[in-house]
Coordinates of C-alpha atoms and ligand atoms in Angstrom, one line a residue:
X1 CA 100.8 -25.8 -43.9
X2 CA 97.7 -27.4 -43.3
X3 CA 97.2 -30.7 -41.5
X4 CA 94.1 -32.6 -43.1
X5 CA 92.5 -35.9 -41.0
X6 CA 90.2 -38.7 -43.0
X7 CA 88.1 -41.3 -41.0
X8 CA 87.2 -44.2 -41.3
X9 CA 84.1 -44.1 -43.2
X10 CA 85.5 -40.7 -45.5
X11 CA 88.3 -44.2 -46.3
X12 CA 86.0 -46.4 -46.5
X13 CA 85.9 -48.6 -49.8
X14 CA 88.5 -47.8 -52.7
X15 CA 85.7 -45.2 -54.3
X16 CA 86.0 -43.1 -50.6
X17 CA 89.8 -43.4 -51.0
X18 CA 89.6 -42.0 -55.3
X19 CA 87.6 -39.0 -53.8
X20 CA 89.4 -38.3 -51.0
X21 CA 92.8 -37.9 -53.2
X22 CA 91.0 -36.0 -55.1
X23 CA 90.6 -33.4 -52.0
X24 CA 93.2 -33.5 -51.2
X25 CA 95.0 -33.1 -54.8
X26 CA 92.8 -30.2 -55.6
X27 CA 95.2 -27.7 -54.9
X28 CA 99.1 -27.5 -55.0
X29 CA 98.9 -26.7 -50.8
X30 CA 101.7 -29.0 -48.8
X31 CA 99.6 -30.8 -46.6
X32 CA 99.7 -33.3 -44.0
X33 CA 96.9 -35.7 -44.5
X34 CA 96.7 -38.2 -41.1
X35 CA 94.1 -41.1 -42.0
X36 CA 91.8 -43.6 -39.9
X37 CA 92.0 -47.1 -40.8
X38 CA 89.0 -48.1 -43.1
X39 CA 85.2 -48.1 -41.4
X40 CA 84.7 -51.0 -39.6
X41 CA 88.5 -53.1 -39.7
X42 CA 89.8 -51.7 -36.3
X43 CA 86.7 -53.3 -34.4
X44 CA 87.6 -56.4 -36.6
X45 CA 91.0 -56.0 -35.5
X46 CA 89.3 -56.3 -31.8
X47 CA 87.4 -59.3 -32.7
X48 CA 90.7 -61.5 -33.9
X49 CA 92.6 -60.1 -30.4
X50 CA 89.5 -61.4 -28.2
X51 CA 89.6 -64.4 -29.9
X52 CA 93.5 -64.7 -29.8
X53 CA 92.9 -63.6 -25.5
X54 CA 90.4 -66.5 -25.9
X55 CA 92.4 -68.8 -27.0
X56 CA 91.0 -69.3 -30.2
X57 CA 94.3 -69.1 -33.1
X58 CA 91.7 -71.7 -35.6
X59 CA 88.8 -68.4 -35.2
X60 CA 91.2 -65.8 -35.0
X61 CA 92.7 -67.6 -38.8
X62 CA 89.2 -67.1 -40.1
X63 CA 88.6 -64.0 -38.8
X64 CA 91.7 -62.6 -40.5
X65 CA 91.2 -64.0 -43.9
X66 CA 87.8 -63.0 -44.3
X67 CA 89.3 -59.0 -43.3
X68 CA 92.1 -59.8 -46.3
X69 CA 89.2 -60.8 -48.6
X70 CA 87.8 -57.4 -48.0
X71 CA 91.0 -55.8 -48.3
X72 CA 92.3 -57.7 -51.7
X73 CA 88.5 -56.1 -53.8
X74 CA 89.7 -53.0 -52.6
X75 CA 93.7 -52.9 -54.1
X76 CA 91.7 -55.0 -57.5
X77 CA 89.5 -52.2 -57.5
X78 CA 91.9 -49.3 -56.5
X79 CA 94.5 -49.7 -58.5
X80 CA 94.6 -49.5 -63.0
X81 CA 98.1 -50.3 -63.2
X82 CA 99.5 -54.1 -62.5
X83 CA 102.9 -52.5 -61.2
X84 CA 100.6 -50.4 -58.4
X85 CA 97.9 -53.3 -57.9
X86 CA 101.3 -55.6 -57.4
X87 CA 102.6 -52.7 -54.8
X88 CA 99.0 -52.3 -53.3
X89 CA 99.0 -56.4 -52.5
X90 CA 102.4 -56.3 -51.2
X91 CA 101.4 -53.9 -48.7
X92 CA 98.6 -56.2 -47.7
X93 CA 100.4 -59.6 -47.3
X94 CA 102.8 -58.2 -45.4
X95 CA 100.2 -56.6 -43.1
X96 CA 98.4 -60.1 -42.8
X97 CA 101.4 -61.8 -42.4
X98 CA 102.0 -59.7 -39.7
X99 CA 98.4 -60.9 -38.4
X100 CA 99.1 -64.4 -39.4
X101 CA 102.2 -64.5 -36.8
X102 CA 100.7 -63.4 -34.0
X103 CA 97.3 -65.7 -34.6
X104 CA 99.1 -69.1 -34.7
X105 CA 102.7 -67.8 -31.9
X106 CA 102.9 -70.0 -29.0
X107 CA 102.9 -67.0 -26.6
X108 CA 100.3 -65.7 -24.2
X109 CA 98.9 -63.0 -26.5
X110 CA 98.8 -60.2 -24.2
X111 CA 98.1 -56.0 -25.0
X112 CA 101.4 -56.0 -26.5
X113 CA 100.3 -58.1 -29.3
X114 CA 96.5 -56.4 -28.9
X115 CA 98.2 -53.3 -29.5
X116 CA 100.4 -54.6 -32.8
X117 CA 97.2 -56.3 -33.6
X118 CA 94.9 -53.0 -33.6
X119 CA 97.6 -51.0 -35.0
X120 CA 98.2 -52.9 -38.2
X121 CA 94.2 -50.8 -39.8
X122 CA 95.8 -47.1 -40.2
X123 CA 98.8 -49.3 -41.1
X124 CA 97.6 -50.4 -44.3
X125 CA 95.2 -47.5 -45.5
X126 CA 97.4 -45.2 -45.8
X127 CA 100.4 -47.3 -47.5
X128 CA 97.5 -48.0 -49.7
X129 CA 96.2 -44.2 -49.9
X130 CA 99.5 -42.8 -50.5
X131 CA 100.4 -45.5 -52.9
X132 CA 97.5 -44.7 -54.9
X133 CA 98.5 -40.7 -55.1
X134 CA 101.8 -42.4 -56.2
X135 CA 99.4 -44.6 -59.6
X136 CA 98.1 -41.0 -60.3
X137 CA 101.6 -39.4 -59.7
X138 CA 101.2 -37.0 -56.6
X139 CA 104.1 -36.0 -54.8
X140 CA 103.1 -38.1 -52.2
X141 CA 105.6 -39.9 -49.6
X142 CA 103.8 -42.1 -46.2
X143 CA 105.8 -40.8 -43.0
X144 CA 105.2 -43.5 -40.3
X145 CA 103.5 -42.3 -37.5
X146 CA 105.2 -44.2 -34.9
X147 CA 108.8 -42.6 -35.8
X148 CA 107.2 -39.3 -34.3
X149 CA 103.9 -40.1 -32.6
X150 CA 104.6 -41.1 -29.0
X151 CA 103.1 -41.1 -25.7
X152 CA 104.6 -40.0 -21.8
X153 CA 104.5 -42.5 -18.7
X154 CA 101.6 -40.9 -18.4
X155 CA 99.7 -42.2 -21.2
X156 CA 99.7 -38.0 -22.5
X157 CA 101.2 -37.4 -25.9
X158 CA 104.4 -36.6 -25.3
X159 CA 104.4 -32.9 -27.2
X160 CA 108.3 -31.9 -27.4
X161 CA 109.4 -35.0 -28.7
X162 CA 107.1 -35.4 -31.0
X163 CA 107.3 -32.0 -32.6
X164 CA 111.1 -32.8 -32.6
X165 CA 110.6 -35.6 -34.4
X166 CA 108.2 -34.9 -36.9
X167 CA 110.1 -31.9 -37.7
X168 CA 113.3 -34.5 -38.3
X169 CA 111.1 -36.6 -40.4
X170 CA 109.4 -34.1 -42.5
X171 CA 113.2 -32.3 -43.2
X172 CA 114.4 -35.7 -44.4
X173 CA 111.1 -35.9 -46.8
X174 CA 111.4 -32.4 -47.7
X175 CA 109.9 -31.3 -51.6
X176 CA 107.1 -33.5 -51.0
X177 CA 103.6 -31.9 -51.9
X178 CA 101.9 -34.8 -49.8
X179 CA 102.6 -35.6 -46.2
X180 CA 100.3 -39.2 -46.0
X181 CA 100.7 -40.4 -42.2
X182 CA 98.5 -42.9 -39.6
X183 CA 96.3 -41.2 -37.2
X184 CA 95.7 -43.2 -34.0
X185 CA 98.6 -45.0 -33.8
X186 CA 101.5 -44.2 -31.6
X187 CA 104.3 -46.2 -29.7
X188 CA 104.4 -45.6 -26.0
X189 CA 107.4 -44.4 -23.8
X190 CA 108.3 -48.3 -23.1
X191 CA 108.3 -48.0 -26.9
X192 CA 106.2 -50.4 -27.4
X193 CA 103.1 -49.8 -30.0
X194 CA 100.5 -48.6 -28.7
X195 CA 97.4 -46.2 -29.6
X196 CA 95.0 -42.9 -28.4
X197 CA 92.3 -44.6 -27.6
X198 CA 89.5 -45.2 -29.9
X199 CA 88.6 -42.7 -31.8
X200 CA 92.1 -41.4 -31.5
X201 CA 93.3 -39.9 -35.3
X202 CA 91.3 -36.8 -34.6
X203 CA 93.6 -37.0 -31.1
X204 CA 96.5 -37.3 -34.0
X205 CA 95.9 -34.7 -36.5
X206 CA 95.5 -32.4 -33.8
X207 CA 98.6 -32.4 -32.1
X208 CA 100.4 -33.0 -35.0
X209 CA 98.9 -29.4 -35.9
X210 CA 99.6 -28.2 -33.1
X211 CA 103.4 -29.1 -32.8
X212 CA 103.9 -27.6 -35.9
X213 CA 101.9 -24.7 -35.4
X214 CA 99.7 -25.3 -39.0
X215 CA 97.7 -22.9 -40.8
X216 CA 94.3 -24.9 -39.3
X217 CA 93.5 -28.6 -39.0
X218 CA 90.7 -30.2 -41.1
X219 CA 88.5 -32.8 -40.2
X220 CA 87.3 -35.3 -42.4
X221 CA 83.7 -36.8 -41.7
X222 CA 80.3 -37.6 -43.1
X223 CA 78.3 -34.8 -41.3
X224 CA 78.6 -31.0 -42.5
X225 CA 79.9 -30.6 -39.1
X226 CA 79.0 -30.2 -35.7
X227 CA 75.2 -30.2 -35.4
X228 CA 72.9 -27.6 -32.8
X229 CA 71.2 -30.4 -32.1
X230 CA 72.0 -34.5 -32.0
X231 CA 70.0 -35.3 -36.2
X232 CA 69.2 -38.6 -34.8
X233 CA 66.5 -38.4 -32.5
X234 CA 66.0 -34.2 -34.0
X235 CA 64.8 -32.5 -37.0
X236 CA 65.9 -29.2 -38.6
X237 CA 69.1 -29.5 -37.4
X238 CA 72.3 -26.8 -38.2
X239 CA 75.4 -26.9 -38.4
X240 CA 76.8 -24.5 -36.1
X241 CA 79.3 -21.9 -38.1
X242 CA 82.0 -21.3 -35.2
X243 CA 82.8 -22.6 -32.0
X244 CA 84.6 -21.5 -29.2
X245 CA 87.3 -24.0 -28.3
X246 CA 85.9 -24.1 -24.9
X247 CA 82.4 -24.4 -26.2
X248 CA 83.4 -27.6 -29.1
X249 CA 85.2 -28.9 -26.1
X250 CA 81.6 -29.7 -23.9
X251 CA 80.3 -30.9 -27.1
X252 CA 82.8 -33.3 -27.9
X253 CA 82.9 -34.9 -24.0
X254 CA 79.2 -34.3 -23.8
X255 CA 78.2 -36.3 -26.9
X256 CA 78.8 -34.9 -30.0
X257 CA 79.9 -38.1 -31.9
X258 CA 81.6 -35.9 -34.8
X259 CA 84.9 -34.9 -32.9
X260 CA 87.0 -36.6 -29.9
X261 CA 87.3 -35.6 -27.0
X262 CA 90.7 -35.0 -26.7
X263 CA 91.3 -33.6 -29.8
X264 CA 90.1 -29.5 -28.6
X265 CA 93.3 -29.5 -26.6
X266 CA 96.2 -29.4 -28.0
X267 CA 94.8 -26.9 -30.7
X268 CA 93.1 -25.2 -28.3
X269 CA 96.6 -24.6 -26.5
X270 CA 98.9 -23.6 -30.2
X271 CA 96.2 -21.4 -30.9
X272 CA 95.5 -23.8 -34.4
X273 CA 91.6 -23.3 -35.5
X274 CA 90.0 -26.9 -36.3
X275 CA 87.6 -26.9 -39.4
X276 CA 85.4 -29.7 -39.3
X277 CA 83.5 -30.6 -43.1
X278 CA 82.0 -33.0 -44.9
X279 CA 83.4 -35.1 -47.1
X280 CA 80.5 -36.3 -49.3
X281 CA 79.7 -32.0 -49.4
X282 CA 83.4 -30.4 -49.8
X283 CA 82.2 -27.0 -50.5
X284 CA 79.7 -26.9 -47.9
X285 CA 81.0 -25.0 -44.5
X286 CA 81.2 -27.2 -41.6
X287 CA 81.9 -25.9 -38.3
X288 CA 85.6 -24.0 -37.3
X289 CA 86.2 -24.3 -33.9
X290 CA 88.6 -21.5 -32.8
X291 CA 89.0 -18.5 -30.0
X292 CA 86.3 -16.1 -31.9
X293 CA 83.8 -16.4 -29.6
X294 CA 80.4 -15.0 -30.1
X295 CA 77.9 -13.3 -27.7
X296 CA 75.3 -14.1 -26.4
X297 CA 74.1 -16.1 -28.4
X298 CA 73.2 -20.6 -27.4
X299 CA 74.7 -22.8 -29.7
X300 CA 74.2 -26.5 -29.5
X301 CA 73.1 -28.9 -27.3
X302 CA 74.6 -32.9 -26.5
X303 CA 73.5 -35.7 -24.5
X304 CA 75.7 -38.2 -23.0
X305 CA 74.1 -41.6 -22.3
X306 CA 74.9 -44.1 -19.9
X307 CA 75.3 -41.6 -16.8
X308 CA 74.9 -43.2 -13.2
X309 CA 73.9 -39.9 -10.5
X310 CA 75.3 -41.2 -7.0
X311 CA 74.5 -38.9 -4.2
X312 CA 75.7 -39.0 -1.2
X313 CA 74.1 -37.0 1.9
X314 CA 75.0 -36.4 5.8
X315 CA 74.5 -34.2 8.0
X316 CA 78.6 -34.1 9.0
X317 CA 79.1 -32.0 6.0
X318 CA 77.1 -29.1 7.8
X319 CA 79.6 -26.8 8.3
X320 CA 82.3 -29.4 8.0
X321 CA 85.5 -29.2 5.9
X322 CA 87.2 -31.5 3.9
X323 CA 84.0 -33.2 3.8
X324 CA 84.4 -33.1 -0.2
X325 CA 88.2 -34.2 -0.6
X326 CA 87.0 -37.5 1.2
X327 CA 84.4 -38.2 -1.7
X328 CA 86.4 -37.1 -4.4
X329 CA 89.7 -39.0 -3.1
X330 CA 87.5 -42.4 -3.5
X331 CA 86.9 -41.7 -6.9
X332 CA 90.2 -40.9 -7.3
X333 CA 91.3 -43.9 -5.8
X334 CA 89.0 -46.2 -8.1
X335 CA 90.2 -43.8 -11.7
X336 CA 86.5 -43.0 -11.8
X337 CA 86.3 -39.8 -13.5
X338 CA 83.5 -37.6 -12.3
X339 CA 81.8 -35.7 -15.0
X340 CA 78.2 -33.4 -13.5
X341 CA 78.7 -32.6 -9.5
X342 CA 75.4 -30.7 -7.4
X343 CA 75.8 -29.2 -3.5
X344 CA 73.5 -28.9 -0.8
X345 CA 74.8 -28.1 2.6
X346 CA 74.2 -31.7 4.0
X347 CA 74.9 -32.9 0.6
X348 CA 76.3 -33.9 -3.2
X349 CA 75.3 -35.8 -6.1
X350 CA 78.1 -36.3 -8.7
X351 CA 78.0 -38.3 -11.8
X352 CA 80.1 -41.1 -13.7
X353 CA 79.4 -42.5 -17.2
X354 CA 82.1 -45.8 -16.1
X355 CA 80.2 -48.1 -14.0
X356 CA 82.8 -50.2 -13.9
X357 CA 83.9 -49.9 -10.2
X358 CA 81.0 -49.0 -8.9
X359 CA 80.0 -50.6 -6.6
X360 CA 83.4 -50.9 -4.9
X361 CA 83.2 -46.7 -4.0
X362 CA 79.8 -47.1 -3.1
X363 CA 80.5 -48.9 -0.4
X364 CA 83.0 -46.5 0.9
X365 CA 81.0 -44.1 -0.3
X366 CA 78.7 -45.3 2.8
X367 CA 81.2 -44.7 5.5
X368 CA 81.2 -41.3 4.8
X369 CA 77.1 -40.9 4.9
X370 CA 73.5 -42.1 3.0
X371 CA 74.5 -43.4 -0.6
X372 CA 72.1 -43.8 -3.2
X373 CA 72.5 -44.2 -7.1
X374 CA 70.4 -43.6 -9.9
X375 CA 71.2 -45.7 -13.1
X376 CA 69.8 -44.9 -16.7
X377 CA 70.1 -41.0 -17.0
X378 CA 71.9 -38.6 -19.5
X379 CA 73.7 -35.2 -19.1
X380 CA 72.0 -33.1 -21.5
X381 CA 74.5 -30.7 -22.3
X382 CA 73.4 -26.8 -23.6
X383 CA 76.6 -24.8 -24.8
X384 CA 76.7 -21.4 -25.9
X385 CA 77.3 -17.2 -24.2
X386 CA 76.5 -18.7 -19.8
X387 CA 78.6 -16.0 -19.1
X388 CA 76.4 -15.0 -16.1
X389 CA 76.1 -10.5 -17.3
X390 CA 74.3 -12.8 -20.3
X391 CA 71.5 -12.3 -18.1
X392 CA 68.4 -14.7 -18.2
X393 CA 69.7 -17.7 -20.6
X394 CA 70.2 -20.0 -17.7
X395 CA 67.0 -19.7 -17.2
X396 CA 65.9 -20.2 -20.9
X397 CA 67.1 -23.2 -21.5
X398 CA 65.7 -24.3 -17.6
X399 CA 62.5 -22.9 -19.2
X400 CA 62.6 -24.9 -22.0
X401 CA 62.8 -28.2 -19.9
X402 CA 59.8 -26.9 -17.7
X403 CA 57.9 -30.0 -18.1
X404 CA 60.5 -33.1 -18.3
X405 CA 61.5 -33.8 -14.6
X406 CA 65.6 -32.3 -14.0
X407 CA 67.8 -34.2 -11.6
X408 CA 70.7 -32.2 -11.2
X409 CA 71.3 -28.4 -12.4
X410 CA 75.4 -27.7 -12.8
X411 CA 76.0 -24.1 -13.9
X412 CA 78.5 -21.6 -13.3
X413 CA 81.8 -24.2 -14.0
X414 CA 82.7 -22.5 -17.2
X415 CA 81.0 -19.2 -18.8
X416 CA 80.1 -21.9 -22.0
X417 CA 78.1 -24.5 -20.6
X418 CA 74.7 -25.3 -18.8
X419 CA 74.9 -29.5 -18.3
X420 CA 71.4 -31.0 -17.0
X421 CA 70.7 -34.9 -15.7
X422 CA 67.5 -36.5 -16.8
X423 CA 66.1 -39.7 -17.0
X424 CA 67.3 -42.0 -20.2
X425 CA 63.9 -41.9 -20.8
X426 CA 63.0 -38.2 -21.3
X427 CA 66.2 -37.5 -23.5
X428 CA 64.5 -37.6 -26.1
X429 CA 62.1 -34.8 -25.2
X430 CA 64.3 -32.9 -23.6
X431 CA 66.1 -32.4 -26.8
X432 CA 63.0 -31.5 -28.6
X433 CA 62.2 -29.5 -26.6
X434 CA 65.7 -27.4 -26.4
X435 CA 65.5 -27.2 -30.2
X436 CA 62.3 -25.3 -29.8
X437 CA 62.8 -22.5 -27.3
X438 CA 66.4 -22.1 -28.2
X439 CA 66.6 -22.5 -32.1
Ligands
LIG1 N1 90.7 -46.3 -36.3 C1 90.3 -46.1 -34.9 C2 89.3 -46.1 -34.6 O1 88.6 -47.3 -35.1 C3 90.8 -44.6 -34.8 C4 89.8 -44.0 -35.7 O2 89.3 -44.5 -36.8 O3 90.0 -42.0 -35.1 O4 88.8 -46.7 -33.2
LIG2 MG1 86.2 -40.8 -34.9

């Protein structure tokens, strides 16, 4: 069995929903199909929530009505038979009534309601596509992700619960060809409706693929795989045919927008290959992410914006132990992840992208030494065969950036990447220089 995930753009209009339906029924294989909300919907639902947080139900109701209109147009375009059109309208009415009920409730709007609001996008898109497949005579069924997707007390996917319950759900729906389900949404350990964070549909697909030990997980987007550099800034980038799980994880985390960073992990642990494919060009090979590792190759470059570098210098670090622990504990206390780290005998530099608690962190760090902060930095991440025996590869990377001021270099943390920190203003030149020298 394969698990296929289609993102918001891939189901972004009636036309695209028809395309997706055609794609998944080209052969007679049994598939689990994970869908995102139609593009723009999750943002609209968050905006509606924002109105409700700000106690402006009238504003929210206007937004809800505008969104409902768009969906009615989609339904009118999607179905031909009256019976299926009526079903489509009923699907929408149910979901939008839920939204209106929340908007006009006198209860204080909280994160619990927000998560219910945001969940409606995937509930609608999957029901509409399933209804379309049924109109086409396809043997398909809608599976409620809320019946089996669950996170635990640490907000991590509860893999054993998911495995047991998706299997139950599948057993109860034996003999179907297409199983449609919602990406992104789940229940949490309090049995509330929750989600796997923005872009989380990829994660849903990867988790389902992993617990079912699927043959393959396919992530369908509107670009033909992971490119070897950022096509928004560099010309002539090319899709990378194959990536090791670790390489893909680094790229996803450090900027390649095509894949959600958390998505690689479950697939990697279950050793299920992930394919990145293009809905606009379904025959293109895309990128395969697996345990296959191609030696002696630099694969790709990605950049992560909005990075802040923090340097802590202290004479006390010299020959001392426990200094790094003290630093890390401060970041841990303020729940701020560190991305990159470099050290010298008397100082440490780290980078963060979450600056919500920066002032508090800096105040605490000042107790340990002299602190300086640089904002508007970019991490450039180069992935490929970076094992130490592959002599000269890291030198190639550094040499490509010989005309660009580099603030930090991190090499040796894994066999798969070198990361460099540069100023935001140097990012495009750095990406171009790397493409020119490496590919
Ligand atoms: N609809 C959700 C979002 O926009 C999840 C996803 O598309 O992956 O973030
Ligand atoms: Mg996405």
